[in-house]
Amino acid sequence: MKLLVVNPNTSAGMTARIGEAARAAAAAQTRIVAVNPISGPASIEGYFDEAFAAPGVIEEVLKGEAAGMDATIIACFDDTGLEAARCCANGPVIGIGEAAFHLASLVAHRFGVVTTLSRSIAPIEANLVKYGLERRCARVRACEVPVLALDDPASGAREKLSAEIERAKAQDAADAIVLGCAGMAALAASLAREHGLPVIDGVAAAVKLAEALVALGYATSKRGPYARPLPKTFAGAFAGMSTG
Ligand code: 5HY
């Protein structure tokens, strides 16, 4: 199968690392194509960035559909533009946040989420409510490391993330941890060993769910809210999005 992995920010370095994490989780017959939009924020931290990243995600999903991708992953933890993407895709579209929450709820009574900055917490909490999984989440915490500093050894990212996981275990009774950023994928296995509980990376979770949905022949329903967009004229910068 052909799996499109869209990193909604415009950081090519992060897209490459997300592609590596996806390939590491993928089955041998799964071909991963990792892309990012050319327009939008270099990283997504909160509502403002998210709003400007969504159109680029839709453009990449439409290109992927035209190129015959079997499924699409949105590789940003706030599941940027997920519902809109499902409207214009036939194949399954999976957000790494939603995927991680579902897998965490299969291996733990209550999971904790550790994301980057405090401003990223509210969108994640809103998604948990939207997905109906807020009761399974003990708390959403932030390690106060910016997205683009996660792979900078001088940022102390791993130590700060590990310390926040320790607090989630001690204070929130979390019995699994969900890593709240695509840029944390490479740290999941060593943090799980260090802390002795499941540490879930959304990129790997989404790859395995995409493979399962495609193998079962399940595609996005075109009845209800994910129906194809109505024919309509778009003006200005989005004239190219016109569907009618
Ligand atoms: C992510 N931002 O996964 C989110 C994490 C966050 O650019 N990739 C980003 O802080 O919301």
Tab-separated table of C-alpha atoms and ligand atoms in Angstrom:
chain	number	residue	atom	x	y	z
A	1	MET	CA	0.000	0.000	0.000
A	2	LYS	CA	0.996	3.636	-0.534
A	3	LEU	CA	0.756	5.761	2.610
A	4	LEU	CA	1.013	9.537	2.476
A	5	VAL	CA	2.434	11.123	5.641
A	6	VAL	CA	1.772	14.861	5.799
A	7	ASN	CA	3.805	16.933	8.254
A	8	PRO	CA	1.610	20.073	8.466
A	9	ASN	CA	4.517	22.428	9.314
A	10	THR	CA	7.081	23.549	6.728
A	11	SER	CA	10.182	22.144	8.472
A	12	ALA	CA	11.772	19.784	5.927
A	13	GLY	CA	14.142	18.383	8.582
A	14	MET	CA	11.174	17.399	10.744
A	15	THR	CA	9.405	15.858	7.729
A	16	ALA	CA	12.479	13.671	7.118
A	17	ARG	CA	12.543	12.507	10.756
A	18	ILE	CA	8.794	11.798	10.706
A	19	GLY	CA	9.296	9.781	7.484
A	20	GLU	CA	12.002	7.722	9.214
A	21	ALA	CA	9.743	7.025	12.214
A	22	ALA	CA	6.896	6.007	9.887
A	23	ARG	CA	9.129	3.671	7.856
A	24	ALA	CA	10.456	2.101	11.058
A	25	ALA	CA	6.871	1.175	12.043
A	26	ALA	CA	5.564	0.257	8.583
A	27	ALA	CA	5.151	-3.256	7.169
A	28	ALA	CA	7.544	-4.254	4.375
A	29	GLN	CA	4.883	-3.801	1.674
A	30	THR	CA	3.924	-0.310	2.847
A	31	ARG	CA	5.511	2.542	0.882
A	32	ILE	CA	5.754	5.749	2.926
A	33	VAL	CA	5.725	9.128	1.135
A	34	ALA	CA	6.488	11.935	3.618
A	35	VAL	CA	5.675	15.516	2.572
A	36	ASN	CA	5.046	18.989	4.012
A	37	PRO	CA	3.253	22.009	2.575
A	38	ILE	CA	5.311	24.805	1.011
A	39	SER	CA	3.186	27.466	2.744
A	40	GLY	CA	2.571	27.870	6.465
A	41	PRO	CA	4.325	27.946	9.877
A	42	ALA	CA	7.748	26.293	10.481
A	43	SER	CA	6.212	24.625	13.548
A	44	ILE	CA	2.716	24.390	15.042
A	45	GLU	CA	2.295	25.477	18.647
A	46	GLY	CA	-1.297	26.406	19.352
A	47	TYR	CA	-4.399	27.654	17.569
A	48	PHE	CA	-2.861	30.480	15.489
A	49	ASP	CA	-0.236	28.292	13.800
A	50	GLU	CA	-2.802	25.521	13.321
A	51	ALA	CA	-5.163	27.843	11.400
A	52	PHE	CA	-2.471	28.728	8.871
A	53	ALA	CA	-1.246	25.149	8.483
A	54	ALA	CA	-4.614	23.595	7.600
A	55	PRO	CA	-4.915	24.819	3.954
A	56	GLY	CA	-1.464	23.419	3.132
A	57	VAL	CA	-2.500	20.060	4.602
A	58	ILE	CA	-5.571	19.983	2.350
A	59	GLU	CA	-3.451	20.781	-0.722
A	60	GLU	CA	-1.084	17.885	0.085
A	61	VAL	CA	-4.005	15.489	0.694
A	62	LEU	CA	-5.549	16.416	-2.670
A	63	LYS	CA	-2.177	15.874	-4.389
A	64	GLY	CA	-1.884	12.513	-2.613
A	65	GLU	CA	-5.360	11.443	-3.721
A	66	ALA	CA	-4.488	12.382	-7.329
A	67	ALA	CA	-1.283	10.303	-7.007
A	68	GLY	CA	-3.289	7.233	-5.882
A	69	MET	CA	-2.313	7.123	-2.190
A	70	ASP	CA	-4.276	4.437	-0.296
A	71	ALA	CA	-4.378	6.354	2.992
A	72	THR	CA	-3.132	9.566	4.599
A	73	ILE	CA	-1.622	10.370	7.986
A	74	ILE	CA	-1.637	13.894	9.419
A	75	ALA	CA	1.596	13.955	11.398
A	76	CYS	CA	0.985	16.826	13.775
A	77	PHE	CA	-0.291	16.048	17.247
A	78	ASP	CA	-3.199	18.495	17.080
A	79	ASP	CA	-4.472	16.580	14.012
A	80	THR	CA	-4.328	19.750	11.878
A	81	GLY	CA	-7.216	19.961	9.373
A	82	LEU	CA	-8.242	16.337	9.994
A	83	GLU	CA	-11.994	16.609	9.361
A	84	ALA	CA	-11.580	18.831	6.288
A	85	ALA	CA	-9.033	16.359	4.916
A	86	ARG	CA	-11.519	13.506	5.380
A	87	CYS	CA	-14.008	15.444	3.237
A	88	CYS	CA	-11.693	15.506	0.242
A	89	ALA	CA	-10.114	12.037	0.600
A	90	ASN	CA	-11.554	8.626	-0.291
A	91	GLY	CA	-8.951	6.661	1.589
A	92	PRO	CA	-8.699	6.703	5.399
A	93	VAL	CA	-7.201	9.871	6.950
A	94	ILE	CA	-5.709	9.412	10.421
A	95	GLY	CA	-4.383	12.054	12.796
A	96	ILE	CA	-1.460	10.988	15.000
A	97	GLY	CA	-3.177	12.451	18.065
A	98	GLU	CA	-6.395	10.468	17.594
A	99	ALA	CA	-4.430	7.317	16.724
A	100	ALA	CA	-2.261	7.564	19.852
A	101	PHE	CA	-5.246	8.196	22.124
A	102	HIS	CA	-7.063	5.117	20.814
A	103	LEU	CA	-4.066	2.799	21.148
A	104	ALA	CA	-3.275	4.184	24.614
A	105	SER	CA	-6.831	3.460	25.738
A	106	LEU	CA	-6.350	-0.160	24.643
A	107	VAL	CA	-3.311	-0.707	26.905
A	108	ALA	CA	-4.022	1.561	29.873
A	109	HIS	CA	-6.880	2.568	32.154
A	110	ARG	CA	-5.729	6.203	32.091
A	111	PHE	CA	-3.031	7.725	29.941
A	112	GLY	CA	-1.147	10.980	30.298
A	113	VAL	CA	-0.134	13.228	27.402
A	114	VAL	CA	3.108	15.222	27.385
A	115	THR	CA	3.330	17.847	24.646
A	116	THR	CA	5.765	20.676	23.860
A	117	LEU	CA	4.571	24.120	25.028
A	118	SER	CA	1.672	25.050	27.344
A	119	ARG	CA	-0.079	26.811	24.464
A	120	SER	CA	-0.439	23.438	22.745
A	121	ILE	CA	-2.416	21.940	25.654
A	122	ALA	CA	-5.863	23.489	24.974
A	123	PRO	CA	-6.160	22.267	21.335
A	124	ILE	CA	-5.196	18.750	22.478
A	125	GLU	CA	-7.757	18.829	25.314
A	126	ALA	CA	-10.409	19.995	22.845
A	127	ASN	CA	-9.581	17.057	20.554
A	128	LEU	CA	-9.877	14.579	23.427
A	129	VAL	CA	-13.419	15.845	24.068
A	130	LYS	CA	-14.221	15.772	20.330
A	131	TYR	CA	-13.043	12.145	20.117
A	132	GLY	CA	-14.900	11.190	23.311
A	133	LEU	CA	-11.677	10.092	25.066
A	134	GLU	CA	-11.266	12.835	27.686
A	135	ARG	CA	-12.312	10.461	30.500
A	136	ARG	CA	-9.419	8.118	29.623
A	137	CYS	CA	-6.829	10.912	29.791
A	138	ALA	CA	-5.459	11.727	33.249
A	139	ARG	CA	-3.953	15.074	32.178
A	140	VAL	CA	-2.275	16.893	29.263
A	141	ARG	CA	1.098	18.322	30.349
A	142	ALA	CA	3.816	20.333	28.580
A	143	CYS	CA	7.605	19.888	28.896
A	144	GLU	CA	8.161	23.507	27.703
A	145	VAL	CA	10.498	22.540	24.853
A	146	PRO	CA	9.611	24.222	21.508
A	147	VAL	CA	8.860	21.834	18.621
A	148	LEU	CA	11.956	22.764	16.612
A	149	ALA	CA	14.236	22.417	19.684
A	150	LEU	CA	13.263	18.773	20.274
A	151	ASP	CA	16.146	17.429	18.206
A	152	ASP	CA	18.686	19.978	19.517
A	153	PRO	CA	20.838	18.162	22.138
A	154	ALA	CA	21.549	21.502	23.834
A	155	SER	CA	17.814	21.992	24.584
A	156	GLY	CA	17.739	19.241	27.230
A	157	ALA	CA	14.555	17.997	25.540
A	158	ARG	CA	14.882	14.344	26.578
A	159	GLU	CA	15.600	15.207	30.226
A	160	LYS	CA	12.699	17.686	30.400
A	161	LEU	CA	10.329	15.200	28.739
A	162	SER	CA	11.454	12.405	31.076
A	163	ALA	CA	10.968	14.622	34.145
A	164	GLU	CA	7.422	15.503	33.009
A	165	ILE	CA	6.645	11.805	32.498
A	166	GLU	CA	7.831	11.171	36.060
A	167	ARG	CA	5.407	13.870	37.284
A	168	ALA	CA	2.568	12.364	35.217
A	169	LYS	CA	3.182	8.977	36.870
A	170	ALA	CA	3.523	10.382	40.411
A	171	GLN	CA	0.834	13.080	40.397
A	172	ASP	CA	-1.711	12.035	37.716
A	173	ALA	CA	-1.634	8.227	38.165
A	174	ALA	CA	-0.997	7.878	34.421
A	175	ASP	CA	-0.297	4.253	33.509
A	176	ALA	CA	0.700	4.962	29.942
A	177	ILE	CA	2.162	8.049	28.278
A	178	VAL	CA	1.279	9.542	24.890
A	179	LEU	CA	4.015	11.695	23.353
A	180	GLY	CA	2.322	14.931	22.286
A	181	CYS	CA	4.432	15.845	19.247
A	182	ALA	CA	5.520	14.084	16.035
A	183	GLY	CA	9.035	15.327	16.776
A	184	MET	CA	9.235	13.098	19.867
A	185	ALA	CA	8.798	9.816	17.914
A	186	ALA	CA	12.439	8.716	18.167
A	187	LEU	CA	12.379	8.969	21.979
A	188	ALA	CA	9.425	6.593	22.606
A	189	ALA	CA	11.264	3.266	22.988
A	190	SER	CA	14.013	4.500	25.355
A	191	LEU	CA	11.528	6.463	27.505
A	192	ALA	CA	9.325	3.354	27.794
A	193	ARG	CA	12.317	1.332	29.010
A	194	GLU	CA	13.381	4.085	31.437
A	195	HIS	CA	9.904	4.534	32.947
A	196	GLY	CA	8.575	0.964	32.795
A	197	LEU	CA	5.239	1.779	31.124
A	198	PRO	CA	3.864	2.049	27.556
A	199	VAL	CA	5.068	5.250	25.847
A	200	ILE	CA	3.050	5.758	22.677
A	201	ASP	CA	4.281	7.576	19.591
A	202	GLY	CA	1.437	8.804	17.380
A	203	VAL	CA	3.346	8.399	14.103
A	204	ALA	CA	3.830	4.656	14.607
A	205	ALA	CA	0.279	4.312	15.969
A	206	ALA	CA	-1.186	6.017	12.888
A	207	VAL	CA	0.884	3.910	10.453
A	208	LYS	CA	-0.381	0.643	11.986
A	209	LEU	CA	-3.994	1.848	12.068
A	210	ALA	CA	-3.767	2.995	8.429
A	211	GLU	CA	-2.413	-0.409	7.407
A	212	ALA	CA	-5.249	-2.134	9.318
A	213	LEU	CA	-7.979	0.028	7.759
A	214	VAL	CA	-6.650	-0.434	4.217
A	215	ALA	CA	-6.191	-4.187	4.752
A	216	LEU	CA	-9.826	-4.413	5.919
A	217	GLY	CA	-10.991	-2.297	2.992
A	218	TYR	CA	-12.416	0.448	5.238
A	219	ALA	CA	-12.434	3.910	3.630
A	220	THR	CA	-13.795	7.283	4.778
A	221	SER	CA	-17.607	7.306	4.656
A	222	LYS	CA	-18.955	9.786	2.159
A	223	ARG	CA	-22.343	9.934	3.955
A	224	GLY	CA	-22.676	12.719	6.562
A	225	PRO	CA	-20.014	15.291	7.576
A	226	TYR	CA	-17.160	13.741	5.547
A	227	ALA	CA	-19.128	13.945	2.263
A	228	ARG	CA	-17.292	15.540	-0.697
A	229	PRO	CA	-17.257	19.368	-0.584
A	230	LEU	CA	-20.162	21.052	-2.397
A	231	PRO	CA	-19.369	22.730	-5.726
A	232	LYS	CA	-18.365	26.245	-4.735
A	233	THR	CA	-16.207	29.172	-5.901
A	234	PHE	CA	-13.262	30.097	-3.681
A	235	ALA	CA	-11.806	33.609	-4.052
A	236	GLY	CA	-8.350	35.162	-3.607
A	237	ALA	CA	-5.440	33.056	-2.372
A	238	PHE	CA	-7.696	29.951	-2.335
A	239	ALA	CA	-9.186	30.321	-5.844
A	240	GLY	CA	-7.333	27.114	-6.686
A	241	MET	CA	-9.535	25.269	-4.214
A	242	SER	CA	-12.719	25.997	-6.179
A	243	THR	CA	-14.779	22.812	-6.442
A	244	GLY	CA	-17.491	24.036	-8.751
B	1	5HY	C1	3.479	18.576	16.225
B	1	5HY	N1	3.417	20.826	16.408
B	1	5HY	O1	3.317	17.372	16.388
B	1	5HY	C2	2.829	19.651	17.048
B	1	5HY	C3	3.135	19.551	18.503
B	1	5HY	C4	2.512	20.689	19.263
B	1	5HY	O2	4.660	21.296	14.566
B	1	5HY	N2	4.176	19.145	15.212
B	1	5HY	C5	4.126	20.495	15.343
B	1	5HY	O3	3.188	21.346	20.044
B	1	5HY	O4	1.308	20.947	19.066
